[in-house]
Coordinates of C-alpha atoms in Angstrom, one line a residue:
M1 CA 0.0 0.0 0.0
A2 CA 2.9 2.3 0.7
A3 CA 4.4 1.7 -2.7
A4 CA 1.2 2.4 -4.4
A5 CA 0.8 5.6 -2.5
S6 CA 4.2 6.9 -3.4
R7 CA 3.8 6.1 -7.2
P8 CA 3.6 9.3 -9.2
D9 CA 0.4 10.2 -11.2
R10 CA 0.4 8.8 -14.8
A11 CA 0.3 11.4 -17.5
Y12 CA -2.2 10.9 -20.3
H13 CA -1.7 12.2 -23.9
Q14 CA -4.5 14.4 -25.1
D15 CA -5.0 16.1 -28.5
Y16 CA -7.0 19.3 -28.9
I17 CA -9.0 19.1 -32.1
C18 CA -10.2 22.4 -33.6
R19 CA -12.2 22.5 -36.7
I20 CA -11.8 25.5 -38.9
R21 CA -15.0 26.1 -40.8
Y22 CA -13.8 28.9 -43.1
E23 CA -10.3 28.5 -44.4
N24 CA -8.4 30.9 -46.7
N25 CA -6.4 28.8 -49.0
L26 CA -5.3 31.7 -51.2
P27 CA -1.5 32.2 -51.3
P28 CA -0.1 35.5 -50.1
P29 CA 0.4 38.2 -52.7
P30 CA 3.7 37.9 -54.5
G31 CA 4.7 41.5 -54.2
S32 CA 4.2 44.5 -51.9
V33 CA 1.1 46.7 -52.1
K34 CA 1.4 49.4 -54.7
L35 CA -0.6 52.7 -54.4
L36 CA -1.7 54.4 -57.6
D37 CA -2.9 57.9 -58.2
I38 CA -6.4 57.7 -59.9
P39 CA -7.7 61.0 -61.3
I40 CA -11.1 62.0 -60.0
D41 CA -11.8 64.8 -62.4
G42 CA -15.3 63.5 -63.1
L43 CA -16.5 64.7 -59.7
D44 CA -16.6 68.3 -60.9
Y45 CA -18.7 67.2 -63.8
Y46 CA -21.3 65.5 -61.7
A47 CA -21.4 68.4 -59.2
S48 CA -21.9 71.0 -61.8
P49 CA -25.3 72.7 -62.3
G50 CA -25.4 71.7 -65.9
F51 CA -25.5 68.0 -65.1
A52 CA -28.5 68.5 -62.8
S53 CA -30.3 70.6 -65.5
R54 CA -29.7 68.0 -68.2
L55 CA -30.8 65.2 -65.8
H56 CA -34.0 67.2 -65.0
R57 CA -34.8 67.6 -68.7
S58 CA -34.1 63.9 -69.5
Q59 CA -36.1 62.5 -66.5
P60 CA -39.4 64.4 -66.3
I61 CA -41.6 64.0 -63.2
N62 CA -44.2 61.4 -63.7
I63 CA -46.7 62.9 -61.2
E64 CA -48.9 66.0 -61.3
A65 CA -47.5 68.4 -58.7
D66 CA -48.0 72.0 -58.1
A67 CA -45.3 74.6 -57.9
E68 CA -44.7 74.0 -54.2
L69 CA -44.9 70.1 -54.5
G70 CA -47.8 70.0 -52.0
M71 CA -45.9 71.8 -49.3
P72 CA -47.0 75.5 -49.3
I73 CA -44.5 77.9 -47.8
N74 CA -46.5 81.0 -48.5
L75 CA -48.5 81.8 -45.3
V76 CA -50.6 84.5 -47.0
G77 CA -54.1 83.2 -47.2
M78 CA -53.8 80.8 -44.2
P79 CA -56.6 81.8 -41.8
G80 CA -55.5 83.1 -38.4
V81 CA -51.7 82.5 -39.0
F82 CA -50.7 86.1 -38.4
D83 CA -53.1 86.3 -35.4
G84 CA -51.3 83.5 -33.5
D85 CA -53.6 80.7 -34.6
E86 CA -51.5 78.0 -36.2
S87 CA -54.2 75.4 -36.4
S88 CA -54.5 75.7 -40.2
I89 CA -50.9 74.6 -40.7
Q90 CA -50.8 71.9 -38.0
A91 CA -51.9 68.3 -38.3
P92 CA -55.5 67.6 -37.1
L93 CA -55.9 66.3 -33.5
I94 CA -58.1 63.5 -34.8
T95 CA -56.1 61.3 -37.2
P96 CA -58.3 60.6 -40.3
P97 CA -58.7 57.0 -41.3
V98 CA -56.1 55.5 -43.7
N99 CA -57.4 54.7 -47.2
P100 CA -57.1 50.9 -47.8
K101 CA -55.1 51.6 -50.9
D102 CA -52.4 53.4 -48.9
K103 CA -52.0 50.7 -46.1
N104 CA -49.3 48.9 -48.1
L105 CA -47.3 52.1 -48.2
L106 CA -47.2 52.3 -44.4
R107 CA -45.7 48.9 -43.9
P108 CA -42.5 48.8 -41.8
L109 CA -39.1 48.1 -43.3
S110 CA -39.0 44.6 -41.8
E111 CA -42.0 43.6 -43.9
L112 CA -40.6 44.9 -47.2
G113 CA -38.9 42.7 -49.8
K114 CA -39.2 38.9 -50.2
P115 CA -40.0 36.9 -47.0
K116 CA -36.8 35.3 -45.6
Y117 CA -36.9 31.6 -44.7
Q118 CA -35.7 31.0 -41.2
G119 CA -34.9 27.3 -40.7
G120 CA -35.6 26.0 -37.2
G121 CA -32.9 24.1 -35.3
I122 CA -30.0 25.7 -37.2
S123 CA -27.7 28.1 -35.4
F124 CA -24.2 29.4 -36.0
L125 CA -22.8 27.4 -33.1
R126 CA -23.8 23.8 -33.2
R127 CA -22.2 20.4 -32.5
T128 CA -20.4 18.5 -35.2
E129 CA -22.8 16.1 -37.1
Y130 CA -22.8 14.3 -40.3
I131 CA -25.3 15.5 -42.9
S132 CA -26.2 13.3 -45.8
S133 CA -29.2 13.0 -48.1
D134 CA -30.3 9.8 -46.3
T135 CA -30.2 11.4 -42.9
A136 CA -32.1 14.4 -44.1
R137 CA -34.7 12.2 -45.8
A138 CA -35.2 10.1 -42.7
R139 CA -35.5 13.2 -40.5
S140 CA -38.1 14.8 -42.8
E141 CA -40.2 11.5 -42.9
A142 CA -40.1 11.3 -39.0
A143 CA -41.1 14.9 -38.7
S144 CA -44.0 14.4 -41.1
K145 CA -45.3 11.4 -39.2
S146 CA -45.1 13.1 -35.7
T147 CA -46.5 16.4 -36.8
P148 CA -50.3 16.3 -37.3
K149 CA -51.6 17.7 -40.6
S150 CA -52.9 21.1 -40.1
P151 CA -56.4 21.7 -41.4
G152 CA -56.8 23.9 -44.4
P153 CA -57.7 27.5 -44.1
K154 CA -61.3 28.0 -42.9
L155 CA -63.5 29.4 -45.5
R156 CA -65.4 32.5 -44.3
K157 CA -69.1 32.2 -44.7
P158 CA -70.6 34.6 -47.2
V159 CA -72.1 37.7 -45.6
D160 CA -75.7 38.5 -46.6
T161 CA -75.5 42.2 -47.2
S162 CA -79.3 42.4 -47.6
K163 CA -79.6 41.9 -43.8
D164 CA -78.0 45.3 -43.2
D165 CA -80.7 47.1 -45.2
P166 CA -82.6 49.5 -43.0
I167 CA -86.0 48.0 -44.0
N168 CA -84.8 44.5 -43.0
V169 CA -83.4 45.8 -39.7
L170 CA -86.8 47.4 -39.1
R171 CA -88.5 44.1 -39.9
A172 CA -86.3 42.3 -37.3
V173 CA -87.2 44.9 -34.7
V174 CA -90.9 44.6 -35.5
K175 CA -90.6 40.8 -35.1
G176 CA -89.5 41.3 -31.5
F177 CA -92.7 43.3 -30.8
D178 CA -94.8 40.8 -32.6
I179 CA -93.5 37.9 -30.5
A180 CA -94.2 39.9 -27.3
N181 CA -97.6 41.1 -28.4
P182 CA -99.0 38.7 -31.0
E183 CA -102.5 40.2 -30.8
D184 CA -101.2 43.5 -32.1
A185 CA -99.0 42.1 -34.9
Y186 CA -99.6 43.6 -38.3
T187 CA -100.8 41.0 -40.8
G188 CA -101.5 43.2 -43.9
P189 CA -99.4 43.6 -47.0
D190 CA -95.7 44.6 -46.5
S191 CA -94.7 48.0 -47.7
N192 CA -92.3 50.9 -46.8
E193 CA -95.2 52.6 -44.9
N194 CA -96.6 49.5 -43.2
V195 CA -93.6 47.3 -42.4
K196 CA -94.5 43.7 -41.6
G197 CA -92.2 41.8 -39.1
L198 CA -90.2 38.8 -40.1
D199 CA -91.6 35.4 -39.3
P200 CA -90.3 34.2 -35.9
T201 CA -88.6 30.9 -35.7
P202 CA -89.7 28.1 -33.2
A203 CA -86.5 28.7 -31.2
E204 CA -87.3 32.4 -30.8
L205 CA -90.9 31.6 -29.7
E206 CA -89.6 29.1 -27.2
A207 CA -87.0 31.6 -25.9
W208 CA -89.8 34.1 -25.3
N209 CA -92.2 31.6 -23.6
E210 CA -89.4 30.0 -21.5
P211 CA -86.6 32.5 -21.0
K212 CA -83.3 31.1 -19.8
H213 CA -80.2 32.8 -18.3
P214 CA -77.4 32.9 -21.0
L215 CA -74.8 31.6 -18.5
K216 CA -76.7 30.0 -15.6
S217 CA -79.4 27.7 -17.0
S218 CA -80.6 26.8 -13.5
L219 CA -81.9 30.3 -12.8
K220 CA -85.5 31.0 -13.5
P221 CA -87.2 34.5 -13.8
I222 CA -89.6 35.3 -10.9
D223 CA -91.2 38.4 -12.4
F224 CA -91.5 40.5 -15.6
Y225 CA -91.6 44.2 -16.0
P226 CA -92.7 46.0 -19.2
I227 CA -90.3 48.8 -20.3
L228 CA -92.2 52.1 -20.3
P229 CA -91.5 55.8 -20.4
D230 CA -92.3 57.9 -17.3
L231 CA -94.3 60.6 -18.9
D232 CA -95.0 62.6 -15.8
A233 CA -91.4 62.7 -14.5
G234 CA -90.0 65.0 -17.1
T235 CA -87.8 68.0 -16.5
D236 CA -87.6 71.4 -18.1
A237 CA -84.8 70.1 -20.4
G238 CA -86.5 66.7 -20.9
D239 CA -83.5 64.7 -19.7
Y240 CA -81.4 64.0 -16.6
M241 CA -77.8 64.5 -15.5
V242 CA -75.8 62.0 -13.4
A243 CA -73.4 63.5 -10.9
K244 CA -70.9 61.4 -9.1
F245 CA -68.7 62.6 -6.3
S246 CA -65.1 61.6 -6.3
T247 CA -65.0 61.7 -2.5
N248 CA -67.6 61.4 0.3
P249 CA -69.5 64.7 0.2
T250 CA -70.4 64.5 3.9
H251 CA -68.6 63.5 7.2
V252 CA -71.0 60.6 7.7
A253 CA -68.9 57.5 6.9
N254 CA -70.6 54.5 8.6
K255 CA -74.0 54.8 6.8
H256 CA -75.8 56.5 4.0
D257 CA -76.5 60.2 4.7
T258 CA -80.1 60.7 3.6
R259 CA -79.5 64.5 3.3
V260 CA -77.6 63.8 0.0
D261 CA -80.8 62.6 -1.6
V262 CA -82.3 66.1 -1.4
G263 CA -79.0 68.0 -1.8
L264 CA -78.8 71.0 -4.1
L265 CA -76.1 71.7 -6.7
R266 CA -76.0 75.3 -7.7
P267 CA -73.8 76.2 -10.7
I268 CA -71.4 79.1 -10.4
D269 CA -71.5 81.6 -13.2
D270 CA -68.0 82.0 -14.6
E271 CA -68.0 84.1 -17.8
A272 CA -64.4 83.4 -18.7
M273 CA -64.9 79.6 -18.4
L274 CA -68.1 79.7 -20.4
A275 CA -66.5 81.9 -23.1
E276 CA -63.6 79.4 -23.4
Y277 CA -66.1 76.5 -23.6
S278 CA -68.1 78.3 -26.3
A279 CA -65.0 78.9 -28.3
K280 CA -64.2 75.1 -28.2
I281 CA -67.7 74.3 -29.3
A282 CA -67.5 76.7 -32.2
A283 CA -64.1 75.3 -33.3
H284 CA -65.6 71.8 -33.2
E285 CA -68.6 72.7 -35.2
A286 CA -66.4 74.5 -37.8
D287 CA -64.1 71.5 -38.3
P288 CA -64.9 68.3 -36.4
T289 CA -62.0 66.5 -38.0
R290 CA -59.4 68.8 -36.3
T291 CA -61.1 69.7 -33.1
P292 CA -62.8 67.0 -30.9
H293 CA -65.9 67.7 -29.0
P294 CA -65.1 69.2 -25.6
G295 CA -67.8 67.3 -23.8
G296 CA -70.2 68.8 -21.2
A297 CA -69.9 72.4 -19.9
P298 CA -67.2 72.5 -17.2
F299 CA -69.3 74.3 -14.5
N300 CA -68.2 74.7 -10.9
Y301 CA -70.9 74.0 -8.3
N302 CA -71.8 74.9 -4.7
F303 CA -73.2 72.0 -2.9
F304 CA -76.0 72.6 -0.3
L305 CA -77.5 70.1 2.2
P306 CA -80.3 70.4 4.8
T307 CA -79.2 71.2 8.4
D308 CA -80.2 67.9 9.8
E309 CA -81.8 64.5 8.9
A310 CA -85.3 65.6 10.1
S311 CA -85.3 68.5 7.6
A312 CA -84.3 66.1 4.8
I313 CA -87.3 63.8 5.7
N314 CA -89.7 66.7 5.7
L315 CA -88.3 67.9 2.4
R316 CA -88.8 64.5 0.8
K317 CA -92.5 64.5 2.0
K318 CA -93.0 67.9 0.5
L319 CA -91.6 66.8 -2.8
D320 CA -93.9 63.7 -2.9
V321 CA -97.1 64.7 -4.7
Y322 CA -99.0 61.7 -3.3
D323 CA -97.9 62.1 0.3
P324 CA -101.1 63.0 2.4
D325 CA -99.1 65.4 4.6
R326 CA -97.3 67.3 1.8
D327 CA -99.5 70.4 2.3
N328 CA -98.8 70.6 6.0
P329 CA -97.0 73.9 6.7
D330 CA -95.3 72.4 9.8
L331 CA -93.0 70.5 7.4
Y332 CA -90.9 73.6 6.9
T333 CA -88.1 73.8 9.5
A334 CA -86.9 77.4 9.2
K335 CA -88.0 81.0 8.5
N336 CA -86.4 83.5 6.2
R337 CA -85.9 87.2 7.0
D338 CA -89.5 87.9 5.8
G339 CA -90.9 85.4 8.2
K340 CA -91.8 82.9 5.4
E341 CA -91.6 79.1 6.1
V342 CA -88.7 77.6 4.2
F343 CA -86.2 74.7 4.1
R344 CA -82.7 76.0 4.8
L345 CA -79.9 74.2 3.0
E346 CA -76.4 75.2 4.1
R347 CA -73.3 75.3 1.8
Q348 CA -70.9 72.4 2.3
R349 CA -68.2 73.2 -0.2
T350 CA -67.4 74.0 -3.8
Y351 CA -66.9 71.3 -6.4
E352 CA -65.4 71.5 -9.8
T353 CA -66.0 69.3 -12.9
G354 CA -63.4 66.7 -13.1
R355 CA -64.7 64.8 -16.1
A356 CA -67.8 65.4 -18.1
T357 CA -69.4 63.5 -21.0
A358 CA -72.4 64.7 -23.0
Q359 CA -74.6 62.7 -25.3
D360 CA -75.5 63.6 -28.9
P361 CA -78.9 65.4 -28.8
N362 CA -79.9 63.4 -31.9
H363 CA -79.5 60.1 -29.9
A364 CA -81.2 61.1 -26.6
Y365 CA -81.8 57.5 -25.5
K366 CA -78.3 56.1 -26.0
E367 CA -77.9 55.9 -22.2
I368 CA -80.8 55.5 -19.9
A369 CA -81.5 54.9 -16.3
I370 CA -84.1 52.2 -15.4
A371 CA -86.2 52.1 -12.2
L372 CA -88.4 49.1 -11.4
H373 CA -91.8 50.0 -10.0
D374 CA -94.4 47.6 -8.5
P375 CA -97.5 49.1 -6.8
E376 CA -97.9 46.0 -4.7
L377 CA -94.5 46.5 -3.1
D378 CA -94.9 50.2 -2.3
V379 CA -95.0 51.1 1.4
I380 CA -97.1 54.2 2.0
T381 CA -97.4 54.3 5.8
Q382 CA -94.7 54.0 8.4
D383 CA -96.0 50.7 9.8
G384 CA -96.2 49.2 6.2
V385 CA -100.1 48.8 6.3
H386 CA -102.3 50.4 3.7
D387 CA -105.4 52.2 4.9
A388 CA -108.5 50.4 3.5
D389 CA -110.7 53.5 3.7
D390 CA -108.1 55.6 2.0
P391 CA -106.3 53.4 -0.6
P392 CA -102.9 54.6 -1.8
Q393 CA -102.8 56.7 -5.0
Q394 CA -100.6 55.2 -7.6
R395 CA -99.2 57.4 -10.3
L396 CA -97.6 54.6 -12.3
E397 CA -98.5 51.1 -13.2
K398 CA -96.1 48.1 -12.8
G399 CA -93.2 48.4 -15.1
A400 CA -89.5 49.2 -15.7
Y401 CA -89.4 53.0 -16.4
Y402 CA -86.5 54.5 -18.3
Y403 CA -85.1 58.0 -18.0
P404 CA -82.8 59.5 -20.7
I405 CA -79.3 60.5 -19.5
M406 CA -77.8 63.4 -21.5
Q407 CA -74.8 64.2 -19.4
K408 CA -72.6 62.5 -16.8
I409 CA -70.2 64.5 -14.6
Q410 CA -67.6 63.7 -12.0
L411 CA -67.4 66.2 -9.2
K412 CA -64.2 66.7 -7.2
P413 CA -63.4 69.1 -4.4
H414 CA -62.4 72.6 -5.5
R415 CA -58.8 73.2 -4.4
S416 CA -58.7 76.9 -3.8
K417 CA -55.1 76.9 -2.4
N418 CA -53.7 75.3 -5.6
L419 CA -55.6 77.7 -7.8
A420 CA -54.4 80.7 -5.7
Q421 CA -50.8 79.6 -6.4
L422 CA -51.5 79.5 -10.1
G423 CA -53.1 82.9 -10.0
G424 CA -56.5 81.7 -11.0
A425 CA -58.4 81.8 -7.7
S426 CA -59.9 85.2 -8.3
R427 CA -61.8 83.8 -11.3
F428 CA -64.2 81.8 -9.0
I429 CA -67.1 83.3 -7.2
D430 CA -66.6 81.1 -4.1
E431 CA -63.3 82.9 -3.4
D432 CA -65.2 86.3 -3.2
D433 CA -66.7 86.6 0.3
D434 CA -69.1 89.3 -0.8
K435 CA -70.7 87.1 -3.5
R436 CA -70.5 83.7 -1.9
V437 CA -73.8 82.1 -0.9
D438 CA -73.6 80.4 2.5
A439 CA -77.2 79.2 2.7
W440 CA -80.1 78.6 0.4
D441 CA -83.8 78.9 1.4
V442 CA -86.0 76.5 -0.5
T443 CA -89.8 76.5 -0.9
V444 CA -91.8 73.9 -2.8
D445 CA -94.6 75.1 -5.0
D446 CA -96.7 73.7 -7.9
L447 CA -95.6 74.1 -11.5
D448 CA -96.4 77.4 -13.2
D449 CA -97.8 77.6 -16.7
N450 CA -94.3 78.0 -18.3
E451 CA -93.0 74.8 -16.6
K452 CA -96.1 72.9 -17.5
A453 CA -95.8 73.9 -21.2
K454 CA -92.2 72.7 -21.3
R455 CA -93.0 69.3 -19.9
S456 CA -96.1 69.0 -22.1
S457 CA -93.9 69.6 -25.2
H458 CA -91.5 66.9 -24.2
R459 CA -94.4 64.6 -23.5
A460 CA -95.9 65.2 -26.8
E461 CA -92.6 64.7 -28.6
L462 CA -92.2 61.4 -26.8
L463 CA -95.7 60.2 -27.7
G464 CA -95.5 61.5 -31.3
E465 CA -98.5 63.7 -30.9
E466 CA -96.9 66.5 -32.9
E467 CA -96.4 64.2 -35.8
D468 CA -99.9 63.0 -35.6
A469 CA -101.2 66.5 -35.5
A470 CA -99.1 67.5 -38.5
D471 CA -100.5 64.4 -40.4
D472 CA -104.1 65.4 -39.5
E473 CA -103.5 69.0 -40.7
S474 CA -102.1 67.8 -44.0

């Protein structure tokens, strides 16, 4: 064991094999490099103006171009350029759609030219392997057997363009009403004046008689509500506005503050802001492709709330036309300087419009709010029992009533400190103590003749009474 331990390590002979893939078998040059002076007198010929002139005459432009080649540099005639308005020489804010014929011209450089084949599994650094025609053929056969055959390209079903015809769309809409109300279905001859609905399929009739949830088939409907307009709940403008606070408008955090339900948003008159908004509207109407619609008017609002929850409850009773105690003068909780009974709403803070969206007046019912109403579920008295001698008055029948939404705004608190740093605080009325309104006295009265006329016009427009009257006169 001692002799084996003292034996030196045996040295093994190893060869380093390096394969040179690219060899230069050319012999070195027989002599030294010789530098020659080559005249370059032709450069003066190509750089002379005469060469460019002859080239221009021999190669005429094959396009029709004006003297400025489509890039006018004369600013005379551009509207508003010398007044500081450079919109006429700038690109439009709304990018116009690209013509399908020009899409090939906008391809990136990587997609130009012939498509390059990139073989898979081949890299610059790879291990040494023998390549022969037999090996390549066997590999291709094995790959073809292991790889499933891809199905051919799916053929797109031909689109029936006649379905997009307005008359056919109207027939499909009428078919839905005929399924819901078969007794009122029109069965006369089909014409442009009297459109006859399409024939419903058995599947459509079954879907109407036995409705199913599209995702959960186990769910069953428990009640149905017809969709109806609320004709007596119109406003002076005929539509509604949805206001959402970005933060909690009151200090009540653990429950819903019922005072917010009867809160009052009073817009602040700001002539500078309205003038700027009117200018944006005029610019949009002049050229909608360059100037987008600015949305709703960016008003600032003062937010008022009743002094306590009891005042909010009394104000709700006063606003309910079917409440038996609405004419009770004891509902008012305060008196003004003249001694008149009023509801006093105190100013909470000023809000500014963070984001506003307005609907197109021509599409008034693009967004609607729906309220479900069932007379049997209404609670009239506090104990939940209807008086048999005095049955409750119901303004509406059972249905899902919709209300058009023409504007949605997000209200965020007005930061007067930040505006003061920017030098814009003096623009707002709430910063002026002499003009700021700290409280608002509210009384509830019946509609006057002017307000009734406005609501009647919206009601007649919704029912189509004006069109019927015009047809009768003609």
